[in-house]
mmCIF file of C-alpha atoms and ligand atoms in Angstrom:
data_model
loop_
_atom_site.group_PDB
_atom_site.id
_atom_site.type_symbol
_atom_site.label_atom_id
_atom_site.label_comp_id
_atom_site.label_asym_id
_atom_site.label_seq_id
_atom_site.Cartn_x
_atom_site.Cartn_y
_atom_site.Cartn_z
ATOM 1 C CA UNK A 1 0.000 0.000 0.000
ATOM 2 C CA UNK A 2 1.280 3.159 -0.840
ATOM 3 C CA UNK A 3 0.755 6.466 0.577
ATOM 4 C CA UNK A 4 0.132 10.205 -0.900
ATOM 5 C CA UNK A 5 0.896 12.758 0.640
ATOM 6 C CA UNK A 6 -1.273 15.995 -1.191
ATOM 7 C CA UNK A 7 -0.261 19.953 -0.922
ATOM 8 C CA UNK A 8 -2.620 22.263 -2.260
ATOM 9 C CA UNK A 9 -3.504 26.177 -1.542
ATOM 10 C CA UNK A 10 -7.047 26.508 -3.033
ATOM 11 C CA UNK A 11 -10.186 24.623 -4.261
ATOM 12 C CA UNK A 12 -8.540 21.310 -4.651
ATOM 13 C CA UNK A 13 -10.560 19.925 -7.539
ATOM 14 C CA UNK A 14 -7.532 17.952 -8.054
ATOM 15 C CA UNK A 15 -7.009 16.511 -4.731
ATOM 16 C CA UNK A 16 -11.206 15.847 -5.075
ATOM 17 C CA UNK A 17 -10.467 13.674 -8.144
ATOM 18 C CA UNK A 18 -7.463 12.049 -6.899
ATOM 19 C CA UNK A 19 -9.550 10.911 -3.964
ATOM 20 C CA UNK A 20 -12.824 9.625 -5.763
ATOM 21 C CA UNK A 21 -10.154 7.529 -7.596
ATOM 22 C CA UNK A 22 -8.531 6.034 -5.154
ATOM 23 C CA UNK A 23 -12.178 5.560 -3.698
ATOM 24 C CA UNK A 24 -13.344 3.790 -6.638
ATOM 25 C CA UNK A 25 -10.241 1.445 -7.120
ATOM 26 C CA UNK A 26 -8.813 3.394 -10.452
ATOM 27 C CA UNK A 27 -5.816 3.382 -8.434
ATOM 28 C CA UNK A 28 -5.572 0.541 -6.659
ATOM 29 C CA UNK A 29 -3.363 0.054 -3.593
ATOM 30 C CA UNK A 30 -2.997 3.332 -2.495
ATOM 31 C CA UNK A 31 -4.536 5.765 0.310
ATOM 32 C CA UNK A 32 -4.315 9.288 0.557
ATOM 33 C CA UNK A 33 -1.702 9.683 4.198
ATOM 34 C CA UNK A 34 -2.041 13.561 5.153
ATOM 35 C CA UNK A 35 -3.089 16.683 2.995
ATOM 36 C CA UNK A 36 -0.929 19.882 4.086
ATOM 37 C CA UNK A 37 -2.318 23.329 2.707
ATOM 38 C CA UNK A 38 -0.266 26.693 3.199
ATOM 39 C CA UNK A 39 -3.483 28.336 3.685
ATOM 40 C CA UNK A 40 -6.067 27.988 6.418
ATOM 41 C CA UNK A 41 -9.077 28.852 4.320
ATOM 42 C CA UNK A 42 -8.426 26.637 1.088
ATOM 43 C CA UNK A 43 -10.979 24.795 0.034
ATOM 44 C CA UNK A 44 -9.248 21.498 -0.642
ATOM 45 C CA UNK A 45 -8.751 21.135 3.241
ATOM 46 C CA UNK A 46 -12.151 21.483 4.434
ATOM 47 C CA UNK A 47 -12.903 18.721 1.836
ATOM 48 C CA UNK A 48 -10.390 17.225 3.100
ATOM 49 C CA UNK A 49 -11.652 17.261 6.780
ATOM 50 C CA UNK A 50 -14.881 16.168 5.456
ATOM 51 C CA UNK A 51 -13.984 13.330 3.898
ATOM 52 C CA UNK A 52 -11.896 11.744 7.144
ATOM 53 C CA UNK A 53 -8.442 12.704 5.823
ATOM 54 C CA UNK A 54 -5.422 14.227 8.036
ATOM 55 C CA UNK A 55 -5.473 17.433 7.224
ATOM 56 C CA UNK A 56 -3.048 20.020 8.218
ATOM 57 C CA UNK A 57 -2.591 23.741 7.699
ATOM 58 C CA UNK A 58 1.335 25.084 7.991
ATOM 59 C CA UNK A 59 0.286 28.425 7.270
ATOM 60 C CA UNK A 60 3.177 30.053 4.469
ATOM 61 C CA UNK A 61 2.765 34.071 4.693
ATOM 62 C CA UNK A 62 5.165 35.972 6.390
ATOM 63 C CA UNK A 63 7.328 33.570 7.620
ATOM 64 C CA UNK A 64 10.955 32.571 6.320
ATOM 65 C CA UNK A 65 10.441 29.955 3.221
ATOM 66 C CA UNK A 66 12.945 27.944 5.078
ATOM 67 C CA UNK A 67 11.311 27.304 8.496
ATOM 68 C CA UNK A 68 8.044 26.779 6.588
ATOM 69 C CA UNK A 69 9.139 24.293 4.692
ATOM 70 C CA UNK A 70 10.805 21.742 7.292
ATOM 71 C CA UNK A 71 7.810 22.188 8.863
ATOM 72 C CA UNK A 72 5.866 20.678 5.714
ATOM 73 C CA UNK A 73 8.540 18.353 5.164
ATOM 74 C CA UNK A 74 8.146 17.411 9.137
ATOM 75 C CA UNK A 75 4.501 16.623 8.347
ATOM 76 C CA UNK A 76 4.994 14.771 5.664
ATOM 77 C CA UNK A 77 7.685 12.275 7.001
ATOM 78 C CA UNK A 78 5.389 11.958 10.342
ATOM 79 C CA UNK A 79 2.771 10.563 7.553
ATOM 80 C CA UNK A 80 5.468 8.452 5.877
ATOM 81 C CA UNK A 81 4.497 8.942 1.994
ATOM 82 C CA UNK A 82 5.985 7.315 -0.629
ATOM 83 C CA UNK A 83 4.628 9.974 -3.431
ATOM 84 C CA UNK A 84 3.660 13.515 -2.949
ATOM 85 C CA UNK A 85 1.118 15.085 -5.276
ATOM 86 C CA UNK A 86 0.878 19.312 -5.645
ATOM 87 C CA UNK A 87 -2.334 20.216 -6.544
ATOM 88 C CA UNK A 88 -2.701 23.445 -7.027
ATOM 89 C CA UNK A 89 0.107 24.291 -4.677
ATOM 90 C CA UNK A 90 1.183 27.903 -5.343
ATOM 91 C CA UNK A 91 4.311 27.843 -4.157
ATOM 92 C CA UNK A 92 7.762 27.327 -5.219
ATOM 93 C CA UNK A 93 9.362 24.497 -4.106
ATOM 94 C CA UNK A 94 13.497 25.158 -2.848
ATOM 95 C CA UNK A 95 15.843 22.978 -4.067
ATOM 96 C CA UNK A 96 16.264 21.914 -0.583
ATOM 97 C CA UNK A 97 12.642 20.441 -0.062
ATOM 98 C CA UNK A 98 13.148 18.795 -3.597
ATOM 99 C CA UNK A 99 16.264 17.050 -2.946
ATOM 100 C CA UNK A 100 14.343 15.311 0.342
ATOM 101 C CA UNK A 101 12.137 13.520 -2.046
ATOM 102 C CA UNK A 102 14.189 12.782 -5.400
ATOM 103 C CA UNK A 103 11.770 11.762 -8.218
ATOM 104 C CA UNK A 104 8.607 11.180 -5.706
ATOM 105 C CA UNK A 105 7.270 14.493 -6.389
ATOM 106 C CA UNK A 106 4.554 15.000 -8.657
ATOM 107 C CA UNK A 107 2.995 18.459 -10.059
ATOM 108 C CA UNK A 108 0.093 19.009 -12.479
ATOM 109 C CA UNK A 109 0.067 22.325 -14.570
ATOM 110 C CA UNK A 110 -2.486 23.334 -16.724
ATOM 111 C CA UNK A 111 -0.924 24.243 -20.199
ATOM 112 C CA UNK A 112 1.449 22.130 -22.532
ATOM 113 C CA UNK A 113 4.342 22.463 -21.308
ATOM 114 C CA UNK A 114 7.167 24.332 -21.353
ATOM 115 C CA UNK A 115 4.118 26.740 -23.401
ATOM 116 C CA UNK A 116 2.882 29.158 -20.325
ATOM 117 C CA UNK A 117 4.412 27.790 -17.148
ATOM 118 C CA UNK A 118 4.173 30.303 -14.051
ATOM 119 C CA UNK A 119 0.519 31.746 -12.936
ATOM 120 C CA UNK A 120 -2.568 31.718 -15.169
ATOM 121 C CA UNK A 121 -1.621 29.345 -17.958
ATOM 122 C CA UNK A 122 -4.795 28.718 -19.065
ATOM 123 C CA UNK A 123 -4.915 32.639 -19.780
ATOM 124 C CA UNK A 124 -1.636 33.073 -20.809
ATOM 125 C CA UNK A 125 -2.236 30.422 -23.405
ATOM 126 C CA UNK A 126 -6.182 31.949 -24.510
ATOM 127 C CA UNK A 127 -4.323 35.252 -24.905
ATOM 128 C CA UNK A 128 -1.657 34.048 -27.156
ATOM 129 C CA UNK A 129 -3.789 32.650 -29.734
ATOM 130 C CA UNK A 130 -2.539 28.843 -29.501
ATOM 131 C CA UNK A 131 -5.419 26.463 -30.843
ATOM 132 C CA UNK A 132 -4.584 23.700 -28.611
ATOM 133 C CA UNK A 133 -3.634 23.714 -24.917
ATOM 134 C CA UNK A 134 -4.200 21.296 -22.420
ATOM 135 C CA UNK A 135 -2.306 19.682 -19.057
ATOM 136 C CA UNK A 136 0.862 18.128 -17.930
ATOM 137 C CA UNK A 137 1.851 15.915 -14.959
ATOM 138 C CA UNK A 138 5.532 16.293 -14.441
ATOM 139 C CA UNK A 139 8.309 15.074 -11.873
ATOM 140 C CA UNK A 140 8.821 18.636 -9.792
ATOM 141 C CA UNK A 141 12.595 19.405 -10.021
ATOM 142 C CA UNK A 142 14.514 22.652 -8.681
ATOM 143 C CA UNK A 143 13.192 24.735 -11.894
ATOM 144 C CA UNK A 144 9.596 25.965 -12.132
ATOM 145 C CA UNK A 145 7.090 23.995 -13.946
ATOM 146 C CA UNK A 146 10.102 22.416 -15.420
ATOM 147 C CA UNK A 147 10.467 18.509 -14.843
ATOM 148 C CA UNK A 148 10.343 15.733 -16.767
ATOM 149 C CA UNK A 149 7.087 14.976 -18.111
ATOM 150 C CA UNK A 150 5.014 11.720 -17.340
ATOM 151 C CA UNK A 151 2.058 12.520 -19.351
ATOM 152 C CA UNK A 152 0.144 15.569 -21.233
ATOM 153 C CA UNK A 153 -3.399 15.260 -22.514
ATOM 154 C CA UNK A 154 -4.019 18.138 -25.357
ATOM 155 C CA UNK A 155 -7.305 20.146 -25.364
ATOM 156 C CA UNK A 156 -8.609 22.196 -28.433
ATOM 157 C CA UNK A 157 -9.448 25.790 -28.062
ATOM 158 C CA UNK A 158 -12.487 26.651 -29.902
ATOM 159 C CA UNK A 159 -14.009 29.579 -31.384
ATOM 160 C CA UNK A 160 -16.644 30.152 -28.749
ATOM 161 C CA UNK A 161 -14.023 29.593 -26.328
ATOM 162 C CA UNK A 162 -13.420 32.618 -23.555
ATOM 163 C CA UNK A 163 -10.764 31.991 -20.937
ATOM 164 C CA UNK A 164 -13.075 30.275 -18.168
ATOM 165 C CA UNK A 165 -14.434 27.905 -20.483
ATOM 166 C CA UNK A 166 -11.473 26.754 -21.634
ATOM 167 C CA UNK A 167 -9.607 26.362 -17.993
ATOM 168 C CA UNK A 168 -12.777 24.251 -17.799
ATOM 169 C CA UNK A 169 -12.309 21.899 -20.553
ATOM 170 C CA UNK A 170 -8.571 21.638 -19.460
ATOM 171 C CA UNK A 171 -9.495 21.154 -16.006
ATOM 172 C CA UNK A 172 -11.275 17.940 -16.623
ATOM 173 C CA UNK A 173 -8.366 16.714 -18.846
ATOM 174 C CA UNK A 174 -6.229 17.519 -15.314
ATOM 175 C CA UNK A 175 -8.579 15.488 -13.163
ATOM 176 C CA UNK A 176 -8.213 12.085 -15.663
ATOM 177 C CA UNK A 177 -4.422 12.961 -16.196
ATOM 178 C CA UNK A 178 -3.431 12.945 -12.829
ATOM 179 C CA UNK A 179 -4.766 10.038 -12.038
ATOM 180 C CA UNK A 180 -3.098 8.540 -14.318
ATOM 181 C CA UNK A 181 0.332 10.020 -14.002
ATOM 182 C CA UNK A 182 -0.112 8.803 -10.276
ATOM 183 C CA UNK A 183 -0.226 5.053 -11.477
ATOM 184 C CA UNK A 184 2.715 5.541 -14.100
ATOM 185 C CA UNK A 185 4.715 6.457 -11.275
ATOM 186 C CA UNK A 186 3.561 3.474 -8.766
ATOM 187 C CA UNK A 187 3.496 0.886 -11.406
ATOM 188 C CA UNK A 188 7.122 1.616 -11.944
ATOM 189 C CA UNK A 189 7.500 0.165 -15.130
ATOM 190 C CA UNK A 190 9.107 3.220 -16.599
ATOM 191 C CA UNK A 191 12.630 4.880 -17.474
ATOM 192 C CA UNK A 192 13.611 8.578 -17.284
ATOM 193 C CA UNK A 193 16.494 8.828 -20.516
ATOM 194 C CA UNK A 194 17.688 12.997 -20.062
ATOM 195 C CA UNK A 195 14.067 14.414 -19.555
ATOM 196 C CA UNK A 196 11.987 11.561 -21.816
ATOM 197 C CA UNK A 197 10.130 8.977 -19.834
ATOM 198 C CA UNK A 198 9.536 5.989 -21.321
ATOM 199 C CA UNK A 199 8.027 2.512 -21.333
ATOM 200 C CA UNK A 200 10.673 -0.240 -20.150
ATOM 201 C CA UNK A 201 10.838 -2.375 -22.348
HETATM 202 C C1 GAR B 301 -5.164 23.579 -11.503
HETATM 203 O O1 GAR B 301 -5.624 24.064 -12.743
HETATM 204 C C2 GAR B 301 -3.683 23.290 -11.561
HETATM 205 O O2 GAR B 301 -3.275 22.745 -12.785
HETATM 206 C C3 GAR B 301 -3.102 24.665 -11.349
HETATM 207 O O3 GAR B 301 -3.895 25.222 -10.338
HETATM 208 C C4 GAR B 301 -5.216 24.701 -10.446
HETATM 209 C C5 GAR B 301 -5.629 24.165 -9.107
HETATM 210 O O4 GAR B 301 -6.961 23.749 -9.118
HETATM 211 N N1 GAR B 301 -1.730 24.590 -10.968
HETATM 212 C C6 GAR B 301 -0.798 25.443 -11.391
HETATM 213 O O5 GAR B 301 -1.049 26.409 -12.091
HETATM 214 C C7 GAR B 301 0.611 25.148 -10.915
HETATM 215 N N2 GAR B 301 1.580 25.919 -11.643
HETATM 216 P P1 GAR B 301 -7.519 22.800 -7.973
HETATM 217 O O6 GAR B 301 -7.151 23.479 -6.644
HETATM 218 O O7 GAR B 301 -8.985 22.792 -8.190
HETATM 219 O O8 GAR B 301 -6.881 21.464 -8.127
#
């Protein structure tokens, strides 16, 4: 049995999905250990609370990145997860909290990537004029949005498209993605040649 550890900062649609899966058995042998959110009022922790889970707030403003982040780190060694999952966590990771968990942290952004990393991707990439967007679940590594990438799902812009309803479309792409980036990465059956993953064969 494996266990997740989740970080997110707002709604937590993501952590939602990743939870109904597990519920239903789409990814078997695993249980969600502790969800840590930098902010008290996200959300993603109140559903968290509601549905049983440890849930813990390390609250991030004003305080030294450093001191916050052993503190997450703390909380997620207490829990003892094999795999931690961001989801919708707006904050940077330092190299420091990266190197504690080499290649066992996951991140889901909502462009193509490297098209529109940073904030607001799905507007960034409406605004540009691309005619296809869509999501990527990546390793997390010391560079933003920058990993190697386990799996991307495209997502046409339309016409009749306006920023919201495209996040939209994309956002259910991110729900089916990540669920199946997360069993990628448990099944193990996989290779990481410079940044391509791959199929061992
Ligand atoms: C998602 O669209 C996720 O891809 C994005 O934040 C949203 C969180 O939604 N993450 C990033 O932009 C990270 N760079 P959620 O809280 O409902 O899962």
């Amino acid at each position: 049995m494996k266990s997740l550890g989740i970080l997110l900062s707002g709604r937590g649609s993501n952590f939602v999905a990743i939870a109904d899966s597990i519920d239903a058995g789409r990814i078997p042998d695993a249980r969600i250990a502790v969800v840590v959110s930098n902010r008290a009022d996200a959300p993603g922790i109140a559903a968290a609370r509601q549905r049983g889970l440890t849930a813990v707030v390390i609250p991030s403003k004003s305080r030294p990145r450093a001191e916050h982040e052993r503190e997450v780190v703390a909380a997620l060694r207490e829990n003892k997860v094999d795999l931690i999952c961001l989801a919708g966590y707006m904050r940077l990771l330092s190299p420091w909290f990266v190197q504690q968990f080499p290649r066992r942290i996951l991140n889901i952004h909502p462009s193509l990537l490297p098209a529109f990393p940073g904030l607001e991707a799905q507007e960034q990439a409406f605004a540009y004029g691309v005619k296809v967007s869509g999501c990527t679940v990546h390793f997390v590594d010391e560079e933003l949005d920058h990993g190697a990438i386990i799996l991307q799902k495209s997502v046409a812009v339309l016409d009749g498209d306006d920023e919201h309803s495209l996040a939209a479309r994309i956002l259910e792409q991110e729900h089916i993605a990540y669920t199946e980036a997360i069993n990628i990465v448990m099944g193990g059956g996989f290779e990481i040649a410079g940044r391509r993953l791959r199929k061992k064969i």
